[in-house]
Coordinates of C-alpha atoms in Angstrom, one line a residue:
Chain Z
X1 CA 13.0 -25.5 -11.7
X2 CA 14.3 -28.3 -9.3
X3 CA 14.4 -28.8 -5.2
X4 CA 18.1 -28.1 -4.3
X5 CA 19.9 -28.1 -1.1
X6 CA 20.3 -23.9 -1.7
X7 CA 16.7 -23.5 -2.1
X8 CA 15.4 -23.6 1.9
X9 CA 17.0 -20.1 3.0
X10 CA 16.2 -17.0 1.2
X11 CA 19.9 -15.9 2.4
X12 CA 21.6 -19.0 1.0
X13 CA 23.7 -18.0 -1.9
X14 CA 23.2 -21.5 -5.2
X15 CA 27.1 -21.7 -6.1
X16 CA 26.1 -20.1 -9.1
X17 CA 25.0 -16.9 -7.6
X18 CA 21.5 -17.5 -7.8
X19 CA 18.9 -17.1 -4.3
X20 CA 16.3 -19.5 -5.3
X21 CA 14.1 -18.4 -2.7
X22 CA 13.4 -15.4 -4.3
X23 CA 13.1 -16.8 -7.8
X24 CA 10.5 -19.4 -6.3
X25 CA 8.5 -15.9 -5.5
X26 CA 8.6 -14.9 -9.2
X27 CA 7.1 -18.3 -10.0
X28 CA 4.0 -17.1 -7.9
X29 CA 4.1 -14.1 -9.9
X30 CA 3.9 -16.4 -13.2
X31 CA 1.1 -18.4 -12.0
X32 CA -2.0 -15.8 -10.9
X33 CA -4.1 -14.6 -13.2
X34 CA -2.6 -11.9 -16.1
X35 CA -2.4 -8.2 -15.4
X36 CA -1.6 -5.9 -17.7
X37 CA -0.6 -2.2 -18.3
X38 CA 0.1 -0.1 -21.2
X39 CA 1.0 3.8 -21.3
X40 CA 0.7 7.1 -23.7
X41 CA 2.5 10.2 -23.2
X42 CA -0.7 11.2 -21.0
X43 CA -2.7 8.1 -19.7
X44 CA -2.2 4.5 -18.4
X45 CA -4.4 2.1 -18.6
X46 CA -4.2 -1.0 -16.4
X47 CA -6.3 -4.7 -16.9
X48 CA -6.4 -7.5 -15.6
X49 CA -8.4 -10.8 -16.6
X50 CA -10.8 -11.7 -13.2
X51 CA -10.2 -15.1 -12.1
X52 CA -13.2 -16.2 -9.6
X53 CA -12.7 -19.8 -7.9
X54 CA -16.0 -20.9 -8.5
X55 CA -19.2 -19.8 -10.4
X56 CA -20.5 -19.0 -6.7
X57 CA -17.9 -17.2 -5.6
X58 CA -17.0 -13.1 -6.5
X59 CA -13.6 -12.7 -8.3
X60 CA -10.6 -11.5 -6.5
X61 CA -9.4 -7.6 -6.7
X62 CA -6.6 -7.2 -8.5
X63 CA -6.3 -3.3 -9.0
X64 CA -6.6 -0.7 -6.2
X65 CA -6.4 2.9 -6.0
X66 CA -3.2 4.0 -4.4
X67 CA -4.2 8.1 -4.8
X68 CA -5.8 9.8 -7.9
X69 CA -3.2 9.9 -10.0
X70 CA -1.6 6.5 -9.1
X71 CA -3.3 2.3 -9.5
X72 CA -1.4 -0.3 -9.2
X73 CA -2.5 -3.7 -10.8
X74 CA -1.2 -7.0 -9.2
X75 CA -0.5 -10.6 -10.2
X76 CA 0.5 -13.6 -7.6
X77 CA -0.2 -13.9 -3.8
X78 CA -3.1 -11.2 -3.5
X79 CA -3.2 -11.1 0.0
X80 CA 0.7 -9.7 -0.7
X81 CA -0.4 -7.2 -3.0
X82 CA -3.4 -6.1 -0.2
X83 CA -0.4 -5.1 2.0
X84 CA 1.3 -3.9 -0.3
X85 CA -1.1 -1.8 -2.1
X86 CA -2.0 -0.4 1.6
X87 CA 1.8 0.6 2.8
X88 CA 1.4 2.4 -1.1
X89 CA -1.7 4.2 0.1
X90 CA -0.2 5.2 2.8
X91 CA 3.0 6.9 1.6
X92 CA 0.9 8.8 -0.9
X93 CA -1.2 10.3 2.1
X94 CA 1.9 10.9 4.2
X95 CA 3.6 12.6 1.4
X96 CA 0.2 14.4 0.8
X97 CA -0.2 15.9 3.7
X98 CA 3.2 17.2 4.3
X99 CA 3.6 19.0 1.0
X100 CA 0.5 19.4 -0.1
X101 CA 1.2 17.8 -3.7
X102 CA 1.2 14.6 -4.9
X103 CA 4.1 11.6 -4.3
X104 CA 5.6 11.5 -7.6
X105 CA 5.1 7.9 -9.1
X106 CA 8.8 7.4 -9.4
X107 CA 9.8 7.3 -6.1
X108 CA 6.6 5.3 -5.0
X109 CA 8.6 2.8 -7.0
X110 CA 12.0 3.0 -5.4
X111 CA 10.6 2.9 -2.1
X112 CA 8.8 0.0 -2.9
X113 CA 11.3 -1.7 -4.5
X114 CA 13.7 -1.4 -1.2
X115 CA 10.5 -2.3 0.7
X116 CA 11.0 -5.4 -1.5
X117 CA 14.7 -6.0 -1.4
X118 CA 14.7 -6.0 2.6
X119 CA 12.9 -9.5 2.2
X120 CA 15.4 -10.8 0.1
X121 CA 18.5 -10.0 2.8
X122 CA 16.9 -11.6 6.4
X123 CA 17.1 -14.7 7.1
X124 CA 13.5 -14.5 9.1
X125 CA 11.5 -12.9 6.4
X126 CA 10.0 -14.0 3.1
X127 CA 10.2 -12.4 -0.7
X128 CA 6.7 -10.9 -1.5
X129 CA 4.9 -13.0 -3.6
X130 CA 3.6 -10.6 -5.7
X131 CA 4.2 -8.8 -9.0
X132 CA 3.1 -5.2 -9.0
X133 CA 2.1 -2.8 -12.2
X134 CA 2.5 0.1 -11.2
X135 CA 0.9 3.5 -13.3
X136 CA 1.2 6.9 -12.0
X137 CA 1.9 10.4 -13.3
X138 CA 4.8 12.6 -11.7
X139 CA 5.8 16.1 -13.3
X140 CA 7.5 14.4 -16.5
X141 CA 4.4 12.7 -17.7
X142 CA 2.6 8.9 -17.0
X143 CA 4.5 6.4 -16.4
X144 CA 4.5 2.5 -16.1
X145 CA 6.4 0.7 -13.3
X146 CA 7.1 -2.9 -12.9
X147 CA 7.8 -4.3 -9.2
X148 CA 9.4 -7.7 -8.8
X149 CA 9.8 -9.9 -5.7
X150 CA 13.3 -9.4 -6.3
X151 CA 13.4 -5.7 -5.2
X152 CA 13.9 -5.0 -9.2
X153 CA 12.2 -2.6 -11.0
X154 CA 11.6 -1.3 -14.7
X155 CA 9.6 0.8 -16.2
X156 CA 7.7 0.1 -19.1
X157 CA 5.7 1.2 -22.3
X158 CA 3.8 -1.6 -21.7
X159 CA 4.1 -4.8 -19.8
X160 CA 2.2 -8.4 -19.1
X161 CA 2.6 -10.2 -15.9
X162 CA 0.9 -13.6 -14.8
X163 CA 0.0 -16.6 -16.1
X164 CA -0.5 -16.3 -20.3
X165 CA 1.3 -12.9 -20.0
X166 CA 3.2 -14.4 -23.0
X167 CA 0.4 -14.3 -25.4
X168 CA 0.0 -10.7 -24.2
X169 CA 3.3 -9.5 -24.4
X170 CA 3.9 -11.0 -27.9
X171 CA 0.9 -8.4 -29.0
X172 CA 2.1 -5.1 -27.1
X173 CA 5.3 -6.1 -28.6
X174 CA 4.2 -5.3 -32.1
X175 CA 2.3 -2.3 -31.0
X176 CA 4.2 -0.4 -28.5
X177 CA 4.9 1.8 -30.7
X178 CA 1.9 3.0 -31.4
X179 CA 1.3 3.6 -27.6
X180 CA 3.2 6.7 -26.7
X181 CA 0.9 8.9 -29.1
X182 CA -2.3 7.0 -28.7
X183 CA -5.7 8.8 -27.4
X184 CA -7.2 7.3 -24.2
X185 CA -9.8 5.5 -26.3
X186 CA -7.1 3.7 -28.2
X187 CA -5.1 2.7 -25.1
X188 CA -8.3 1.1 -23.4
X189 CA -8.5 -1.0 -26.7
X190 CA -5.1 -2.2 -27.1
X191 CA -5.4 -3.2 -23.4
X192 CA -8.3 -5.2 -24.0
X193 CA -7.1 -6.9 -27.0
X194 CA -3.8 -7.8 -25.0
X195 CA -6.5 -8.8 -22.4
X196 CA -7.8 -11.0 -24.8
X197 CA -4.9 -13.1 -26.4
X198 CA -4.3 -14.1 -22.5
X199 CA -7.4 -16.3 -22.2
X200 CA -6.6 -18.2 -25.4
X201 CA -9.8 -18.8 -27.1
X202 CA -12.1 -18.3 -24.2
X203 CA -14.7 -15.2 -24.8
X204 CA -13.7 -11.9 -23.5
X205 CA -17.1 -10.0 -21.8
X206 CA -16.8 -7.5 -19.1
X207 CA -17.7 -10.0 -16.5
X208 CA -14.3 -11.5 -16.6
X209 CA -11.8 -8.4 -16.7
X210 CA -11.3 -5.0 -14.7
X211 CA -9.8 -2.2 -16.8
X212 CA -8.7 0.8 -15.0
X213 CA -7.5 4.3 -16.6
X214 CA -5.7 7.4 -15.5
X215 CA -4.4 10.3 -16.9
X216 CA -3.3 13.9 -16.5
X217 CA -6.0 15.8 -15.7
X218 CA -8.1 12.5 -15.0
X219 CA -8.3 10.9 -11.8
X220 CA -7.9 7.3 -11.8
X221 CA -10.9 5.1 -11.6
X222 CA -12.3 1.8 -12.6
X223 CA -14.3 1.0 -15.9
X224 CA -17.9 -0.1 -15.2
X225 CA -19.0 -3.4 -16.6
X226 CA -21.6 -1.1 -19.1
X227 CA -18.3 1.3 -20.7
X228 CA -16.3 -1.8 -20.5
X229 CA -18.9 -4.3 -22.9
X230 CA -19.3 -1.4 -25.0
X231 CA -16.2 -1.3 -25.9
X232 CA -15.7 -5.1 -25.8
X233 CA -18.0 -4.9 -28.8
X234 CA -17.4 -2.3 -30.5
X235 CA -13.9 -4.1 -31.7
X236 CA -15.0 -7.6 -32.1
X237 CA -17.2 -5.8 -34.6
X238 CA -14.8 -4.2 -36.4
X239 CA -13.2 -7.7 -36.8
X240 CA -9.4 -8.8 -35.9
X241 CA -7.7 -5.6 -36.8
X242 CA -6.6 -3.8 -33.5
X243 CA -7.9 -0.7 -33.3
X244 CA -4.9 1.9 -33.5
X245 CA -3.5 0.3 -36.7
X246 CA -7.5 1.1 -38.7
X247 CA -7.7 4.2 -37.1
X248 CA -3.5 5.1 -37.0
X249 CA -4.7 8.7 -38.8
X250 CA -7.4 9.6 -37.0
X251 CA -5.2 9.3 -34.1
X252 CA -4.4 12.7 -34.7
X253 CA -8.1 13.7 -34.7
X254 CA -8.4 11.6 -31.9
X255 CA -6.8 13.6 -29.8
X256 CA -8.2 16.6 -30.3
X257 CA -12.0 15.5 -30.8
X258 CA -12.8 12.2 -29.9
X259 CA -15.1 10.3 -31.8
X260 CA -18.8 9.9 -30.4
X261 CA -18.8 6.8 -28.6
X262 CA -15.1 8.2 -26.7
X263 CA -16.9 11.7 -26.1
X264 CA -19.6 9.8 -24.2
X265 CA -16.8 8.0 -21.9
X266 CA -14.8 10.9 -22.0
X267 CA -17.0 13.1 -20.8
X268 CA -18.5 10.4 -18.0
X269 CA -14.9 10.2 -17.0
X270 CA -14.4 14.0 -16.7
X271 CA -17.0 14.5 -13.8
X272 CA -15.7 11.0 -12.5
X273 CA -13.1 12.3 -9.9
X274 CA -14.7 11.3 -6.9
X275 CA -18.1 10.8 -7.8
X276 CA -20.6 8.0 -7.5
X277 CA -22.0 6.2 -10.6
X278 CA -24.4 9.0 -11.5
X279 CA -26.4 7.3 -13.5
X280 CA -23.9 7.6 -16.8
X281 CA -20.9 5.5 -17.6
X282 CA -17.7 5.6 -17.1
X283 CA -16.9 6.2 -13.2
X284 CA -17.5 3.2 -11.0
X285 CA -17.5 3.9 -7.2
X286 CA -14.1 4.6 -5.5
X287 CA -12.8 2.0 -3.6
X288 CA -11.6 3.9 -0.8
Chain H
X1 CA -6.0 26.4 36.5
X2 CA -2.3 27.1 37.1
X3 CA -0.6 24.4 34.8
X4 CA 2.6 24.8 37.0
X5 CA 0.8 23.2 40.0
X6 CA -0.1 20.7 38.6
X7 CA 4.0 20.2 37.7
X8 CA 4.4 16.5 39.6
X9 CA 2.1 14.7 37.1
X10 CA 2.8 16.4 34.4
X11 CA 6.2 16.9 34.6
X12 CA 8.0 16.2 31.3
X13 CA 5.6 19.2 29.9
X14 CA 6.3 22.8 31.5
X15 CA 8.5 21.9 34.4
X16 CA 11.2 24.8 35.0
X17 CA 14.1 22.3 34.0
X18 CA 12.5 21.5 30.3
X19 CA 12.9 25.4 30.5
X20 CA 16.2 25.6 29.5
X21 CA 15.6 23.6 26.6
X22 CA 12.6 25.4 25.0
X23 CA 12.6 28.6 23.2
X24 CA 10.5 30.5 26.1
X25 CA 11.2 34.0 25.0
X26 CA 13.3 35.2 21.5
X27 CA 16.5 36.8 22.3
X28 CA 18.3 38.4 18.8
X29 CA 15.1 39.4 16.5
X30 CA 14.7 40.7 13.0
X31 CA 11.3 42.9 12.3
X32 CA 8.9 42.8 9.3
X33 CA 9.5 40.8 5.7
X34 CA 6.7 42.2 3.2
X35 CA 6.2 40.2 0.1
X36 CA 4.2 40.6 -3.3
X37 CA 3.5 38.9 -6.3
X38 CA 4.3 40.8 -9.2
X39 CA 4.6 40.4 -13.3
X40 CA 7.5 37.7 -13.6
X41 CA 7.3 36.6 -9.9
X42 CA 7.5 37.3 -6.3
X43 CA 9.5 40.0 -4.2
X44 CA 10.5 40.4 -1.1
X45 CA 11.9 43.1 1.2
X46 CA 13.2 42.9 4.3
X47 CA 15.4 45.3 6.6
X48 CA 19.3 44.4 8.1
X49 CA 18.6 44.9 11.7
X50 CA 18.7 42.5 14.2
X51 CA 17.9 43.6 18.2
X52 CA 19.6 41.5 21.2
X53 CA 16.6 41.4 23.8
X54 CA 17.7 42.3 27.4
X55 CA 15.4 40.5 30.0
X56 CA 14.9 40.2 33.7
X57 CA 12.1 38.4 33.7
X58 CA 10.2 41.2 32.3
X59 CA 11.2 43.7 29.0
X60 CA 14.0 46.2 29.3
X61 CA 14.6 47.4 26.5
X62 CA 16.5 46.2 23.3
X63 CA 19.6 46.9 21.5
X64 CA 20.6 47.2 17.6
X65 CA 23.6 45.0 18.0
X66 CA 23.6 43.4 14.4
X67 CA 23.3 45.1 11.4
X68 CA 24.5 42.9 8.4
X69 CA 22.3 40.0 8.9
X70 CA 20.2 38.6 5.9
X71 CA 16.7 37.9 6.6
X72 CA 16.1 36.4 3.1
X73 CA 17.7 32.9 1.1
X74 CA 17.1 31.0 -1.4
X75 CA 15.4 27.5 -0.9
X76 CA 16.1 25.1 -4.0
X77 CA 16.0 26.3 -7.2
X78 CA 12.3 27.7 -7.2
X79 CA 11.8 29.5 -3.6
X80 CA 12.7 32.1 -1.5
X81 CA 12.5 32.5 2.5
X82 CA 12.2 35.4 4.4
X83 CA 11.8 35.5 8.1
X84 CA 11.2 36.9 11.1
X85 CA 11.4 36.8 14.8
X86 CA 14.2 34.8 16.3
X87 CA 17.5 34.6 13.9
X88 CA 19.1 31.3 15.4
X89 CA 15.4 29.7 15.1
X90 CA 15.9 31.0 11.4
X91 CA 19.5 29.4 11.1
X92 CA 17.6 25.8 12.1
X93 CA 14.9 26.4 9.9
X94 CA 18.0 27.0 7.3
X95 CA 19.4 23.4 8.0
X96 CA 16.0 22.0 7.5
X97 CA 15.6 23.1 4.8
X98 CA 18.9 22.8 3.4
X99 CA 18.5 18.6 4.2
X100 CA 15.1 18.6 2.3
X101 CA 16.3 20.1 -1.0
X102 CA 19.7 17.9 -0.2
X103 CA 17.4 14.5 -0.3
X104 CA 15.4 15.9 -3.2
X105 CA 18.2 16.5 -5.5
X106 CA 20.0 13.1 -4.4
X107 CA 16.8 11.6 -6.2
X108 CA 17.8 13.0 -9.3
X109 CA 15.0 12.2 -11.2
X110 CA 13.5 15.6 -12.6
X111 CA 11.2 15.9 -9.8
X112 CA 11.5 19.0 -7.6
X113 CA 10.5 20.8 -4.2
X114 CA 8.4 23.8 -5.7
X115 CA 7.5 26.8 -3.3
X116 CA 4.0 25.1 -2.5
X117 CA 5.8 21.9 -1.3
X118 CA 8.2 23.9 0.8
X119 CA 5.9 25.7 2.3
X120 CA 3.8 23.5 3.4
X121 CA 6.5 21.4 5.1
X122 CA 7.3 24.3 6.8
X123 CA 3.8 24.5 8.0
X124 CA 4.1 20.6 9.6
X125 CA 7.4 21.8 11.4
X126 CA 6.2 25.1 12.7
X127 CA 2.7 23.7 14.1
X128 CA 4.4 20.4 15.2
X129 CA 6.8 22.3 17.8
X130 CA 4.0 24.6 18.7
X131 CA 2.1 21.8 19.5
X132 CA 5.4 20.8 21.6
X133 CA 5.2 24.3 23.8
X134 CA 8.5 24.4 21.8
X135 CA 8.2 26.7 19.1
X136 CA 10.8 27.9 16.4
X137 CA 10.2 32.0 17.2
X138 CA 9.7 32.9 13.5
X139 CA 7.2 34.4 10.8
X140 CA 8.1 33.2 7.6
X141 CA 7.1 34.0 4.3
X142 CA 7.7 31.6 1.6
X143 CA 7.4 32.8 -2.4
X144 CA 8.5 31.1 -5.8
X145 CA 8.1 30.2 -9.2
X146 CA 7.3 26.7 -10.9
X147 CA 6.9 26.1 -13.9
X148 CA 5.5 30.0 -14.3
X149 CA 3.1 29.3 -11.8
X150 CA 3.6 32.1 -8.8
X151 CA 3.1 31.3 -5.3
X152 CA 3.4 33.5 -2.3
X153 CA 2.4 32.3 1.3
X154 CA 3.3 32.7 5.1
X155 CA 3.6 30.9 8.1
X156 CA 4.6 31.6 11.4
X157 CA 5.5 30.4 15.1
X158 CA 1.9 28.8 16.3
X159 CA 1.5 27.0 12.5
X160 CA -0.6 29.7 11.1
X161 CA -0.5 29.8 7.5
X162 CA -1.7 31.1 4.3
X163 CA -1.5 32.2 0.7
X164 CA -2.0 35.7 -0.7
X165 CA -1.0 38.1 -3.4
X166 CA 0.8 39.8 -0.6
X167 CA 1.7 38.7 2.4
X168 CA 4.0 40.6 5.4
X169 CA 4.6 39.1 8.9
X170 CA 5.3 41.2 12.3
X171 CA 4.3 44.8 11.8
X172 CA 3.9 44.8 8.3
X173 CA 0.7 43.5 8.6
X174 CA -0.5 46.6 10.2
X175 CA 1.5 48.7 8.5
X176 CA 2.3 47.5 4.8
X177 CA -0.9 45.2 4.2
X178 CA -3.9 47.7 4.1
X179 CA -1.3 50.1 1.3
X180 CA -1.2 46.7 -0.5
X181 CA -4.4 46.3 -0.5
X182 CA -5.0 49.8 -1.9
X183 CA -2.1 49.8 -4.5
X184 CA -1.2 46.3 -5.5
X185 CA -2.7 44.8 -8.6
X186 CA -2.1 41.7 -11.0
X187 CA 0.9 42.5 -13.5
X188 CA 3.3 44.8 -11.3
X189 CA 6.3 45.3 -13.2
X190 CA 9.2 45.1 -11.4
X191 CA 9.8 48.5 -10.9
X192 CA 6.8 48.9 -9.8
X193 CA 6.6 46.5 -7.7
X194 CA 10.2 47.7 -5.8
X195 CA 8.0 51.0 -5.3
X196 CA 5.4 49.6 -3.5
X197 CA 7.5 47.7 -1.2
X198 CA 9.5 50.6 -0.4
X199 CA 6.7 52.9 0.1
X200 CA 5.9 50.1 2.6
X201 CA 9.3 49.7 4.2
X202 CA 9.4 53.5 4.5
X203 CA 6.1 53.5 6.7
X204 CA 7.2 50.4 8.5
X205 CA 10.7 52.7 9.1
X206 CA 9.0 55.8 10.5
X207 CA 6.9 53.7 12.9
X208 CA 8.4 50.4 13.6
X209 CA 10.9 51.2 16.5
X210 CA 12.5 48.1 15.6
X211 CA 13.4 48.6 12.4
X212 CA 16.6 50.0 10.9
X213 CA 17.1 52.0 7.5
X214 CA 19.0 49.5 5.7
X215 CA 17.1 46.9 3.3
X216 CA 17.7 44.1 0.7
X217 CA 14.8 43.6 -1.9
X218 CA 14.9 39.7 -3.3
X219 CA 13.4 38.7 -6.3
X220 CA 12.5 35.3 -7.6
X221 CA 11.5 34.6 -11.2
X222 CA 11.5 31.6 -13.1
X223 CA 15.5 32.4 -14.1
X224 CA 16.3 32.2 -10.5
X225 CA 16.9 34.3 -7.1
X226 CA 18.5 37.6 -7.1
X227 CA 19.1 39.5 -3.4
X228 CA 20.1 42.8 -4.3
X229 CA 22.7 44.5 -1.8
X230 CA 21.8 46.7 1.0
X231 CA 20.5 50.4 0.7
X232 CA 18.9 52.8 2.4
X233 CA 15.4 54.9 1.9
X234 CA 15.3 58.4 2.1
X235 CA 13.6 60.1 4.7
X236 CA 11.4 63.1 5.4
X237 CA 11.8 64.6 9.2
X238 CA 11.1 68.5 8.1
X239 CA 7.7 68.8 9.6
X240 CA 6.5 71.9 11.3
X241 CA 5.8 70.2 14.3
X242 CA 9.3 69.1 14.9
X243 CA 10.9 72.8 14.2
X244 CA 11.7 74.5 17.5
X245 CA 10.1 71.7 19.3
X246 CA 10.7 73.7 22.8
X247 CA 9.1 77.0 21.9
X248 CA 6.1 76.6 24.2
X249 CA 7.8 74.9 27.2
X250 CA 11.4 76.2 27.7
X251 CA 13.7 74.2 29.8
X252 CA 12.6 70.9 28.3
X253 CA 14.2 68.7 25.6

């Protein structure tokens, strides 16, 4: 894209229809670091590759906890996102406390979204420069949401955002399929395999991405490092072959009895709710 | 401390002219609503009568001045409302509720208000005007079905509220609760469960002086709300006692 005289105002019209404003805040999107979500009938599983700006500094977060059944994973401005993330927490509390149930995913999304749109309409505001995956779980199921600067939103089987999303996408494009049925264990490996074709070559450990699960009947909380290296090896083991197409039978086995090394997270992540690391894989500490 | 004397600084809270706009007293009145959870879902029963209040800055007395007024609605497509206490309060409550399930359905996305939801929204508004010193004058008891899951609760004018297998408001909790606690059990059918409430409405007729002999019983279930029209319990007045009631003190009535 070029400097034009319609790009200043976010409430300048291009003469071909375009605001260039807010497509200048999708750019930002494009250039932080990937995120990535994928869904099942049942689960979502959210990653994101950890970009820190030195060796001396900590990495950025990129995935919060908007409620227990609802994460939200962010590429672009991340100080955006914070905000964001916080007016999300926010409306699920509200919503909590007035009906006692949870904010279905859904309408998270829409509200969001108009959140979004406002930007886009006054003349003294800016577009959020931030890309948002959302996963949550209302009474039809789990679901994946996509939130654009634009005030757009989609929702997804799975989806990449942020820089090398491509490389990602082209992957969870020739196994969506395989998603909707897929057991939790599955789903965390597709993710990190998607993970992995975004940093093109370099080696994937659990020091450089965050994966983050939830599900019905499972809260959502963050891999630890230990669950997440695990795993990491387990498939680079096994060798190139993505997980769900060696295993596309026992998928049905898979969801009934989970092979040993899934029990073990499983069954960390069934005591996980709001509990500390105790001791055993699978929950990290809650971030709020 | 007299809160009125201290009226100048505090004068947007209980001053006599905010009077007029707060619900001090309730005027037109409807008595007990007893509910229970039974086999398929929840029922309700609840009595016609509603009494105009006559005050003079103290009681005087009450009159039965409107007889065809329905105590119980449905709320959505998975509750039912019965209440108590002061009927226009009742009719607000109504529009309230009315604009909630209105902005739910607009969403149109297979989500819906279940009875838990409601009731606890009710809950907000109730304590949230009490905590006004403007209350709506009501005891309300909420009961539905989702998604076979039954729920029965209550909440009334100061924001207390709860969840039960049976629940009652006004006199009922006197009267109908402690014969619910002895008779009701898990997996009523519904006849049975129309028996127990009317043995309860029958005890809440012979000693409630404000209630009338004229009842609907509503039933929710996961099919949907049926209100069934109004009858009337029979009565047993042929005690001893009452026979000749003057034969030890002539002259008197």
């Amino acid at each position: 894209m070029f400097r034009n005289q319609y790009d200043t105002d976010v409430t300048t019209w291009s003469p071909a229809g375009r605001l260039f404003q807010v497509e200048y805040a999708m750019e930002a999107v494009k250039q932080g670091s990937a995120a990535i979500g994928l869904r099942s009938k049942t689960h979502v599983v959210l990653a994101c590759v950890n970009k820190a700006s030195s060796e001396l500094s900590s990495h950025q977060k990129k995935i919060f906890k908007v409620d227990d059944h609802i994460g939200v994973a962010i590429a672009g401005l991340t100080a955006d996102g914070r905000v964001l993330s916080r007016y999300m927490r926010n409306e699920c509390i509200n919503y909590s406390y007035t009906y006692e149930s949870p904010l279905p995913v859904g309408r998270l999304v829409v509200q969001l979204a108009d959140k979004a749109q406002v930007c886009t309409q006054r003349s003294w505001k800016r577009p959020y420069g931030v890309g948002l995956l959302i996963g949550g779980l209302d009474e039809s199921g789990a679901h994946l949401y996509y939130n654009c600067p634009s005030g757009n939103y989609f929702e997804y089987q799975a989806f990449a955002i942020g820089s090398r999303s491509q490389a990602a996408k082209t992957y969870l494009e020739r196994k969506f399929e395989t998603f909707v049925d897929s057991s939790r264990e599955n789903l965390i490996k597709d993710a990190l395999f998607a993970l992995r074709e975004t940093l093109q070559g370099e080696k994937l450990t659990s020091s450089n991405c965050t994966i983050a699960v939830l599900g019905i009947g499972e809260a959502f909380s963050t891999l630890d490092q230990e669950t997440v290296q695990r795993l990491i090896n387990e498939f680079e083991v096994v060798g190139e072959d993505p997980p769900a197409e060696a295993s596309a039978a026992p998928d049905q086995s898979d969801g009934a009895e989970p092979g040993p090394a899934a029990a073990a997270a499983a069954a960390a992540a069934d005591d996980d709710d709001q509990e500390t690391p105790a001791a055993d894989q699978g929950a990290a500490p809650m971030d709020i | 401390m007299n809160v009125a004397d201290s009226a100048p600084a505090m004068n947007n809270l209980i001053g006599s002219d905010a009077d007029s706009q707060r619900t001090l007293y309730p005027y037109v009145t409807g008595t007990s609503v007893v509910g229970i959870k039974y086999k398929d879902g929840i029922l309700l029963a609840a009595d016609m009568g509603d009494y105009l209040a006559c005050h003079d800055s103290g009681s005087y007395g009450s009159t039965l001045r409107y007889k065809t007024v329905e105590r119980m609605k449905s709320v959505g497509k998975h509750s039912i409302i019965g209440a108590s206490g002061e009927i226009s309060d009742f009719q607000e409550i109504m529009r309230y509720l009315d604009e909630l399930i209105l902005y739910d359905n607009m969403w149109d996305d297979g989500n819906s208000f279940g009875p838990k939801e409601v009731h606890n929204y009710l809950t907000r508004v109730m304590y949230n005007r009490r905590n006004k010193f403007n209350p709506l004058w009501n005891s309300l008891v909420l009961g539905g079905v989702k998604n076979g899951q039954k729920y029965l609760g209550t909440v009334n004018m100061i924001g207390v509220h709860y969840e039960d297998n049976h629940v009652a408001t006004g006199f009922g909790n006197h009267l109908s609760r402690p014969i619910l606690r002895d008779e009701w059990h898990e997996n009523l059918t519904f006849e049975e469960g129309v028996k127990l409430l009317e043995k309860c409405m029958r005890v809440l007729l012979y000693r409630d002086r404000s209630a009338v002999n004229k009842l609907q019983i509503a039933k929710i279930t996961e099919e949907g709300v049926t209100i069934s029209q109004p009858y009337s319990l029979k009565t047993f007045w042929n005690f001893a006692a009452f026979q000749n009631p003057t034969v030890g003190a002539e002259g008197s009535w």
